[in-house]
mmCIF file with all atom_site columns, C-alpha atoms and ligand atoms in Angstrom:
data_model
loop_
_atom_site.group_PDB
_atom_site.id
_atom_site.type_symbol
_atom_site.label_atom_id
_atom_site.label_alt_id
_atom_site.label_comp_id
_atom_site.label_asym_id
_atom_site.label_entity_id
_atom_site.label_seq_id
_atom_site.pdbx_PDB_ins_code
_atom_site.Cartn_x
_atom_site.Cartn_y
_atom_site.Cartn_z
_atom_site.occupancy
_atom_site.B_iso_or_equiv
_atom_site.pdbx_formal_charge
_atom_site.auth_seq_id
_atom_site.auth_comp_id
_atom_site.auth_asym_id
_atom_site.auth_atom_id
_atom_site.pdbx_PDB_model_num
ATOM   1   C  CA  . UNK A 1 1   ? -34.739 11.602 163.127 1.00 92.00 ? 83  UNK A CA  1
ATOM   2   C  CA  . UNK A 1 2   ? -31.271 12.072 161.886 1.00 97.00 ? 84  UNK A CA  1
ATOM   3   C  CA  . UNK A 1 3   ? -30.443 13.442 158.185 1.00 98.00 ? 85  UNK A CA  1
ATOM   4   C  CA  . UNK A 1 4   ? -30.104 10.502 155.812 1.00 98.00 ? 86  UNK A CA  1
ATOM   5   C  CA  . UNK A 1 5   ? -30.734 10.104 152.156 1.00 98.00 ? 87  UNK A CA  1
ATOM   6   C  CA  . UNK A 1 6   ? -34.466 10.902 151.156 1.00 97.00 ? 88  UNK A CA  1
ATOM   7   C  CA  . UNK A 1 7   ? -34.868 12.967 154.553 1.00 98.00 ? 89  UNK A CA  1
ATOM   8   C  CA  . UNK A 1 8   ? -36.595 16.348 153.620 1.00 98.00 ? 90  UNK A CA  1
ATOM   9   C  CA  . UNK A 1 9   ? -34.461 18.782 155.833 1.00 98.00 ? 91  UNK A CA  1
ATOM   10  C  CA  . UNK A 1 10  ? -34.678 22.919 156.243 1.00 97.00 ? 92  UNK A CA  1
ATOM   11  C  CA  . UNK A 1 11  ? -32.254 24.389 157.743 1.00 98.00 ? 93  UNK A CA  1
ATOM   12  C  CA  . UNK A 1 12  ? -31.022 28.414 158.550 1.00 98.00 ? 94  UNK A CA  1
ATOM   13  C  CA  . UNK A 1 13  ? -27.610 29.462 157.376 1.00 98.00 ? 95  UNK A CA  1
ATOM   14  C  CA  . UNK A 1 14  ? -25.528 32.344 157.535 1.00 97.00 ? 96  UNK A CA  1
ATOM   15  C  CA  . UNK A 1 15  ? -22.494 32.236 154.766 1.00 97.00 ? 97  UNK A CA  1
ATOM   16  C  CA  . UNK A 1 16  ? -19.398 34.132 154.883 1.00 97.00 ? 98  UNK A CA  1
ATOM   17  C  CA  . UNK A 1 17  ? -15.942 33.995 153.006 1.00 93.00 ? 99  UNK A CA  1
ATOM   18  C  CA  . UNK A 1 18  ? -12.766 33.412 154.300 1.00 92.00 ? 100 UNK A CA  1
ATOM   19  C  CA  . UNK A 1 19  ? -12.384 36.954 155.355 1.00 91.00 ? 101 UNK A CA  1
ATOM   20  C  CA  . UNK A 1 20  ? -15.875 36.839 157.672 1.00 92.00 ? 102 UNK A CA  1
ATOM   21  C  CA  . UNK A 1 21  ? -17.655 39.239 154.860 1.00 94.00 ? 103 UNK A CA  1
ATOM   22  C  CA  . UNK A 1 22  ? -21.389 37.993 154.670 1.00 96.00 ? 104 UNK A CA  1
ATOM   23  C  CA  . UNK A 1 23  ? -22.039 36.357 151.388 1.00 94.00 ? 105 UNK A CA  1
ATOM   24  C  CA  . UNK A 1 24  ? -25.614 35.208 151.996 1.00 95.00 ? 106 UNK A CA  1
ATOM   25  C  CA  . UNK A 1 25  ? -28.198 34.515 154.684 1.00 97.00 ? 107 UNK A CA  1
ATOM   26  C  CA  . UNK A 1 26  ? -31.392 32.947 155.417 1.00 97.00 ? 108 UNK A CA  1
ATOM   27  C  CA  . UNK A 1 27  ? -31.984 35.542 158.261 1.00 94.00 ? 109 UNK A CA  1
ATOM   28  C  CA  . UNK A 1 28  ? -35.541 36.913 158.468 1.00 95.00 ? 110 UNK A CA  1
ATOM   29  C  CA  . UNK A 1 29  ? -36.475 34.529 155.521 1.00 95.00 ? 111 UNK A CA  1
ATOM   30  C  CA  . UNK A 1 30  ? -37.861 31.018 155.067 1.00 94.00 ? 112 UNK A CA  1
ATOM   31  C  CA  . UNK A 1 31  ? -35.489 28.371 156.008 1.00 96.00 ? 113 UNK A CA  1
ATOM   32  C  CA  . UNK A 1 32  ? -33.811 26.700 152.774 1.00 96.00 ? 114 UNK A CA  1
ATOM   33  C  CA  . UNK A 1 33  ? -35.200 23.095 152.354 1.00 97.00 ? 115 UNK A CA  1
ATOM   34  C  CA  . UNK A 1 34  ? -33.464 20.598 150.463 1.00 97.00 ? 116 UNK A CA  1
ATOM   35  C  CA  . UNK A 1 35  ? -33.754 16.542 149.685 1.00 98.00 ? 117 UNK A CA  1
ATOM   36  C  CA  . UNK A 1 36  ? -30.889 14.845 151.166 1.00 98.00 ? 118 UNK A CA  1
ATOM   37  C  CA  . UNK A 1 37  ? -28.874 12.952 148.809 1.00 97.00 ? 119 UNK A CA  1
ATOM   38  C  CA  . UNK A 1 38  ? -30.243 14.476 145.693 1.00 97.00 ? 120 UNK A CA  1
ATOM   39  C  CA  . UNK A 1 39  ? -27.568 16.884 145.151 1.00 95.00 ? 121 UNK A CA  1
ATOM   40  C  CA  . UNK A 1 40  ? -29.773 20.123 145.875 1.00 96.00 ? 122 UNK A CA  1
ATOM   41  C  CA  . UNK A 1 41  ? -26.953 21.403 147.810 1.00 96.00 ? 123 UNK A CA  1
ATOM   42  C  CA  . UNK A 1 42  ? -23.420 21.704 147.492 1.00 94.00 ? 124 UNK A CA  1
ATOM   43  C  CA  . UNK A 1 43  ? -21.641 18.399 148.238 1.00 93.00 ? 125 UNK A CA  1
ATOM   44  C  CA  . UNK A 1 44  ? -19.585 19.703 151.079 1.00 94.00 ? 126 UNK A CA  1
ATOM   45  C  CA  . UNK A 1 45  ? -22.368 20.746 153.221 1.00 96.00 ? 127 UNK A CA  1
ATOM   46  C  CA  . UNK A 1 46  ? -24.673 17.918 152.002 1.00 97.00 ? 128 UNK A CA  1
ATOM   47  C  CA  . UNK A 1 47  ? -21.668 15.705 153.463 1.00 96.00 ? 129 UNK A CA  1
ATOM   48  C  CA  . UNK A 1 48  ? -21.535 17.776 156.911 1.00 97.00 ? 130 UNK A CA  1
ATOM   49  C  CA  . UNK A 1 49  ? -25.197 17.477 157.690 1.00 98.00 ? 131 UNK A CA  1
ATOM   50  C  CA  . UNK A 1 50  ? -25.621 13.785 157.347 1.00 98.00 ? 132 UNK A CA  1
ATOM   51  C  CA  . UNK A 1 51  ? -26.690 12.549 160.561 1.00 98.00 ? 133 UNK A CA  1
ATOM   52  C  CA  . UNK A 1 52  ? -27.716 15.792 162.120 1.00 98.00 ? 134 UNK A CA  1
ATOM   53  C  CA  . UNK A 1 53  ? -30.810 16.411 163.764 1.00 98.00 ? 135 UNK A CA  1
ATOM   54  C  CA  . UNK A 1 54  ? -33.459 19.064 164.610 1.00 98.00 ? 136 UNK A CA  1
ATOM   55  C  CA  . UNK A 1 55  ? -31.896 21.692 166.673 1.00 98.00 ? 137 UNK A CA  1
ATOM   56  C  CA  . UNK A 1 56  ? -28.347 20.823 166.081 1.00 98.00 ? 138 UNK A CA  1
ATOM   57  C  CA  . UNK A 1 57  ? -26.142 23.959 165.229 1.00 98.00 ? 139 UNK A CA  1
ATOM   58  C  CA  . UNK A 1 58  ? -22.739 23.423 163.356 1.00 98.00 ? 140 UNK A CA  1
ATOM   59  C  CA  . UNK A 1 59  ? -20.331 25.638 161.556 1.00 97.00 ? 141 UNK A CA  1
ATOM   60  C  CA  . UNK A 1 60  ? -19.059 23.909 158.021 1.00 97.00 ? 142 UNK A CA  1
ATOM   61  C  CA  . UNK A 1 61  ? -15.925 25.169 156.327 1.00 97.00 ? 143 UNK A CA  1
ATOM   62  C  CA  . UNK A 1 62  ? -16.463 23.688 152.588 1.00 96.00 ? 144 UNK A CA  1
ATOM   63  C  CA  . UNK A 1 63  ? -13.377 24.235 150.289 1.00 95.00 ? 145 UNK A CA  1
ATOM   64  C  CA  . UNK A 1 64  ? -13.701 25.809 146.880 1.00 94.00 ? 146 UNK A CA  1
ATOM   65  C  CA  . UNK A 1 65  ? -13.621 22.099 145.190 1.00 92.00 ? 147 UNK A CA  1
ATOM   66  C  CA  . UNK A 1 66  ? -16.430 20.921 147.516 1.00 92.00 ? 148 UNK A CA  1
ATOM   67  C  CA  . UNK A 1 67  ? -18.326 24.106 147.030 1.00 93.00 ? 149 UNK A CA  1
ATOM   68  C  CA  . UNK A 1 68  ? -18.890 25.843 143.525 1.00 91.00 ? 150 UNK A CA  1
ATOM   69  C  CA  . UNK A 1 69  ? -15.653 24.382 142.037 1.00 92.00 ? 151 UNK A CA  1
ATOM   70  C  CA  . UNK A 1 70  ? -12.341 25.946 141.336 1.00 94.00 ? 152 UNK A CA  1
ATOM   71  C  CA  . UNK A 1 71  ? -12.187 28.679 138.810 1.00 95.00 ? 153 UNK A CA  1
ATOM   72  C  CA  . UNK A 1 72  ? -11.891 27.282 135.277 1.00 94.00 ? 154 UNK A CA  1
ATOM   73  C  CA  . UNK A 1 73  ? -9.884  29.352 133.053 1.00 95.00 ? 155 UNK A CA  1
ATOM   74  C  CA  . UNK A 1 74  ? -11.664 27.854 130.027 1.00 92.00 ? 156 UNK A CA  1
ATOM   75  C  CA  . UNK A 1 75  ? -14.963 29.418 131.130 1.00 92.00 ? 157 UNK A CA  1
ATOM   76  C  CA  . UNK A 1 76  ? -13.221 32.801 130.874 1.00 95.00 ? 158 UNK A CA  1
ATOM   77  C  CA  . UNK A 1 77  ? -13.460 33.791 127.345 1.00 92.00 ? 159 UNK A CA  1
ATOM   78  C  CA  . UNK A 1 78  ? -12.824 36.940 124.727 1.00 95.00 ? 160 UNK A CA  1
ATOM   79  C  CA  . UNK A 1 79  ? -15.624 37.700 122.557 1.00 92.00 ? 161 UNK A CA  1
ATOM   80  C  CA  . UNK A 1 80  ? -15.818 40.075 119.469 1.00 93.00 ? 162 UNK A CA  1
ATOM   81  C  CA  . UNK A 1 81  ? -17.996 43.043 120.556 1.00 91.00 ? 163 UNK A CA  1
ATOM   82  C  CA  . UNK A 1 82  ? -19.463 42.117 117.170 1.00 89.00 ? 164 UNK A CA  1
ATOM   83  C  CA  . UNK A 1 83  ? -21.330 39.214 118.785 1.00 87.00 ? 165 UNK A CA  1
ATOM   84  C  CA  . UNK A 1 84  ? -23.306 41.210 120.981 1.00 86.00 ? 166 UNK A CA  1
ATOM   85  C  CA  . UNK A 1 85  ? -25.606 42.584 118.382 1.00 84.00 ? 167 UNK A CA  1
ATOM   86  C  CA  . UNK A 1 86  ? -28.556 44.915 119.594 1.00 86.00 ? 168 UNK A CA  1
ATOM   87  C  CA  . UNK A 1 87  ? -27.065 45.786 122.788 1.00 85.00 ? 169 UNK A CA  1
ATOM   88  C  CA  . UNK A 1 88  ? -25.910 49.548 122.714 1.00 83.00 ? 170 UNK A CA  1
ATOM   89  C  CA  . UNK A 1 89  ? -23.314 49.661 125.554 1.00 89.00 ? 171 UNK A CA  1
ATOM   90  C  CA  . UNK A 1 90  ? -21.688 46.340 127.245 1.00 92.00 ? 172 UNK A CA  1
ATOM   91  C  CA  . UNK A 1 91  ? -20.757 47.279 130.747 1.00 94.00 ? 173 UNK A CA  1
ATOM   92  C  CA  . UNK A 1 92  ? -19.057 45.436 133.386 1.00 95.00 ? 174 UNK A CA  1
ATOM   93  C  CA  . UNK A 1 93  ? -21.224 42.792 135.616 1.00 93.00 ? 175 UNK A CA  1
ATOM   94  C  CA  . UNK A 1 94  ? -23.636 42.447 132.655 1.00 94.00 ? 176 UNK A CA  1
ATOM   95  C  CA  . UNK A 1 95  ? -24.986 39.009 132.303 1.00 93.00 ? 177 UNK A CA  1
ATOM   96  C  CA  . UNK A 1 96  ? -25.799 37.031 129.334 1.00 90.00 ? 178 UNK A CA  1
ATOM   97  C  CA  . UNK A 1 97  ? -27.235 33.596 128.268 1.00 88.00 ? 179 UNK A CA  1
ATOM   98  C  CA  . UNK A 1 98  ? -24.180 31.976 126.172 1.00 84.00 ? 180 UNK A CA  1
ATOM   99  C  CA  . UNK A 1 99  ? -24.745 29.125 123.912 1.00 81.00 ? 181 UNK A CA  1
ATOM   100 C  CA  . UNK A 1 100 ? -22.705 25.726 124.994 1.00 77.00 ? 182 UNK A CA  1
ATOM   101 C  CA  . UNK A 1 101 ? -21.570 23.278 122.241 1.00 78.00 ? 183 UNK A CA  1
ATOM   102 C  CA  . UNK A 1 102 ? -24.249 20.961 123.580 1.00 82.00 ? 184 UNK A CA  1
ATOM   103 C  CA  . UNK A 1 103 ? -27.066 23.171 122.393 1.00 84.00 ? 185 UNK A CA  1
ATOM   104 C  CA  . UNK A 1 104 ? -27.522 24.402 126.380 1.00 85.00 ? 186 UNK A CA  1
ATOM   105 C  CA  . UNK A 1 105 ? -26.924 27.907 127.680 1.00 87.00 ? 187 UNK A CA  1
ATOM   106 C  CA  . UNK A 1 106 ? -24.575 29.005 130.624 1.00 84.00 ? 188 UNK A CA  1
ATOM   107 C  CA  . UNK A 1 107 ? -24.910 32.238 132.360 1.00 90.00 ? 189 UNK A CA  1
ATOM   108 C  CA  . UNK A 1 108 ? -21.813 34.392 131.785 1.00 93.00 ? 190 UNK A CA  1
ATOM   109 C  CA  . UNK A 1 109 ? -20.672 37.637 133.361 1.00 94.00 ? 191 UNK A CA  1
ATOM   110 C  CA  . UNK A 1 110 ? -18.796 40.587 131.507 1.00 96.00 ? 192 UNK A CA  1
ATOM   111 C  CA  . UNK A 1 111 ? -15.904 40.951 133.470 1.00 95.00 ? 193 UNK A CA  1
ATOM   112 C  CA  . UNK A 1 112 ? -13.804 43.141 131.048 1.00 96.00 ? 194 UNK A CA  1
ATOM   113 C  CA  . UNK A 1 113 ? -14.475 45.328 128.111 1.00 95.00 ? 195 UNK A CA  1
ATOM   114 C  CA  . UNK A 1 114 ? -12.057 46.839 125.373 1.00 94.00 ? 196 UNK A CA  1
ATOM   115 C  CA  . UNK A 1 115 ? -12.894 48.868 122.100 1.00 91.00 ? 197 UNK A CA  1
ATOM   116 C  CA  . UNK A 1 116 ? -13.676 45.593 120.184 1.00 92.00 ? 198 UNK A CA  1
ATOM   117 C  CA  . UNK A 1 117 ? -13.378 42.556 122.696 1.00 95.00 ? 199 UNK A CA  1
ATOM   118 C  CA  . UNK A 1 118 ? -15.524 41.754 125.447 1.00 95.00 ? 200 UNK A CA  1
ATOM   119 C  CA  . UNK A 1 119 ? -14.193 38.991 128.184 1.00 96.00 ? 201 UNK A CA  1
ATOM   120 C  CA  . UNK A 1 120 ? -16.954 36.850 129.792 1.00 95.00 ? 202 UNK A CA  1
ATOM   121 C  CA  . UNK A 1 121 ? -16.754 34.705 132.827 1.00 95.00 ? 203 UNK A CA  1
ATOM   122 C  CA  . UNK A 1 122 ? -18.710 31.588 132.799 1.00 93.00 ? 204 UNK A CA  1
ATOM   123 C  CA  . UNK A 1 123 ? -17.877 30.391 136.380 1.00 93.00 ? 205 UNK A CA  1
ATOM   124 C  CA  . UNK A 1 124 ? -20.075 30.412 139.194 1.00 90.00 ? 206 UNK A CA  1
ATOM   125 C  CA  . UNK A 1 125 ? -19.923 33.751 141.120 1.00 86.00 ? 207 UNK A CA  1
ATOM   126 C  CA  . UNK A 1 126 ? -18.753 31.790 144.152 1.00 91.00 ? 208 UNK A CA  1
ATOM   127 C  CA  . UNK A 1 127 ? -16.326 29.284 142.200 1.00 93.00 ? 209 UNK A CA  1
ATOM   128 C  CA  . UNK A 1 128 ? -12.501 29.360 143.671 1.00 93.00 ? 210 UNK A CA  1
ATOM   129 C  CA  . UNK A 1 129 ? -13.973 30.559 147.103 1.00 93.00 ? 211 UNK A CA  1
ATOM   130 C  CA  . UNK A 1 130 ? -13.799 28.893 150.537 1.00 95.00 ? 212 UNK A CA  1
ATOM   131 C  CA  . UNK A 1 131 ? -17.316 28.885 151.899 1.00 96.00 ? 213 UNK A CA  1
ATOM   132 C  CA  . UNK A 1 132 ? -17.854 29.158 155.925 1.00 97.00 ? 214 UNK A CA  1
ATOM   133 C  CA  . UNK A 1 133 ? -21.564 28.015 156.756 1.00 98.00 ? 215 UNK A CA  1
ATOM   134 C  CA  . UNK A 1 134 ? -23.128 28.612 160.213 1.00 98.00 ? 216 UNK A CA  1
ATOM   135 C  CA  . UNK A 1 135 ? -26.109 26.263 159.878 1.00 98.00 ? 217 UNK A CA  1
ATOM   136 C  CA  . UNK A 1 136 ? -29.179 25.370 162.397 1.00 98.00 ? 218 UNK A CA  1
ATOM   137 C  CA  . UNK A 1 137 ? -31.325 22.514 161.397 1.00 98.00 ? 219 UNK A CA  1
ATOM   138 C  CA  . UNK A 1 138 ? -35.026 23.505 161.884 1.00 97.00 ? 220 UNK A CA  1
ATOM   139 C  CA  . UNK A 1 139 ? -36.666 20.436 160.639 1.00 97.00 ? 221 UNK A CA  1
ATOM   140 C  CA  . UNK A 1 140 ? -35.972 16.807 159.551 1.00 98.00 ? 222 UNK A CA  1
ATOM   141 C  CA  . UNK A 1 141 ? -38.800 14.462 158.026 1.00 97.00 ? 223 UNK A CA  1
ATOM   142 C  CA  . UNK A 1 142 ? -38.752 11.713 155.590 1.00 97.00 ? 224 UNK A CA  1
ATOM   143 C  CA  . UNK A 1 143 ? -39.453 13.093 152.164 1.00 97.00 ? 225 UNK A CA  1
ATOM   144 C  CA  . UNK A 1 144 ? -42.648 12.273 150.480 1.00 97.00 ? 226 UNK A CA  1
ATOM   145 C  CA  . UNK A 1 145 ? -43.127 9.743  147.179 1.00 97.00 ? 227 UNK A CA  1
ATOM   146 C  CA  . UNK A 1 146 ? -43.855 12.778 145.380 1.00 97.00 ? 228 UNK A CA  1
ATOM   147 C  CA  . UNK A 1 147 ? -40.727 14.931 146.468 1.00 97.00 ? 229 UNK A CA  1
ATOM   148 C  CA  . UNK A 1 148 ? -38.531 11.948 145.953 1.00 97.00 ? 230 UNK A CA  1
ATOM   149 C  CA  . UNK A 1 149 ? -40.067 11.469 142.186 1.00 97.00 ? 231 UNK A CA  1
ATOM   150 C  CA  . UNK A 1 150 ? -39.314 15.329 141.698 1.00 97.00 ? 232 UNK A CA  1
ATOM   151 C  CA  . UNK A 1 151 ? -35.921 15.215 143.460 1.00 97.00 ? 233 UNK A CA  1
ATOM   152 C  CA  . UNK A 1 152 ? -36.516 18.213 145.675 1.00 97.00 ? 234 UNK A CA  1
ATOM   153 C  CA  . UNK A 1 153 ? -38.751 19.304 148.401 1.00 97.00 ? 235 UNK A CA  1
ATOM   154 C  CA  . UNK A 1 154 ? -42.239 20.825 148.294 1.00 96.00 ? 236 UNK A CA  1
ATOM   155 C  CA  . UNK A 1 155 ? -43.610 23.489 151.001 1.00 89.00 ? 237 UNK A CA  1
ATOM   156 C  CA  . UNK A 1 156 ? -42.151 26.352 152.744 1.00 85.00 ? 238 UNK A CA  1
ATOM   157 C  CA  . UNK A 1 157 ? -38.569 26.824 151.551 1.00 87.00 ? 239 UNK A CA  1
ATOM   158 C  CA  . UNK A 1 158 ? -38.874 24.351 149.139 1.00 90.00 ? 240 UNK A CA  1
ATOM   159 C  CA  . UNK A 1 159 ? -40.547 24.190 145.603 1.00 90.00 ? 241 UNK A CA  1
ATOM   160 C  CA  . UNK A 1 160 ? -43.855 25.693 145.335 1.00 85.00 ? 242 UNK A CA  1
ATOM   161 C  CA  . UNK A 1 161 ? -45.868 24.110 142.230 1.00 86.00 ? 243 UNK A CA  1
HETATM 162 ZN ZN1 . LIG B 2 .   ? -41.875 19.105 142.718 1.00 86.76 ? 862 LIG B ZN1 1
#
């Protein structure tokens, strides 16, 4: 069958940036499984897979906007070092959960440290990057009622619970 809304799809992929540097790959792992039309994967990739079927291979170039979004300057913030109580040394690349105004948390990464200020970045690590996928579709089937209920795919490469 062809990929359409409510299809359970699994695929292998290689992801590279515009310089051909490998970012991620499913090589040697289970294929990635997702529920089509549920926003499980980035919009640019989901759109490109629509209508494809088992065995199809395709190359998909996804712009930053249709991937993990552009870098948002307001997500980069300077925080006084005092705010990091109980942490002996704050180093580049460390990750923290920051409180949002809405009561949730977002992961942030330390991108600069001075004597009394720490700069943290709440953007996704792949924000602002164009993404190039090499995709091979392994399987397309109709999602089960339970999967549709949960909004994700179960079994190999999907959620296990
Ligand atoms: Zn589930």
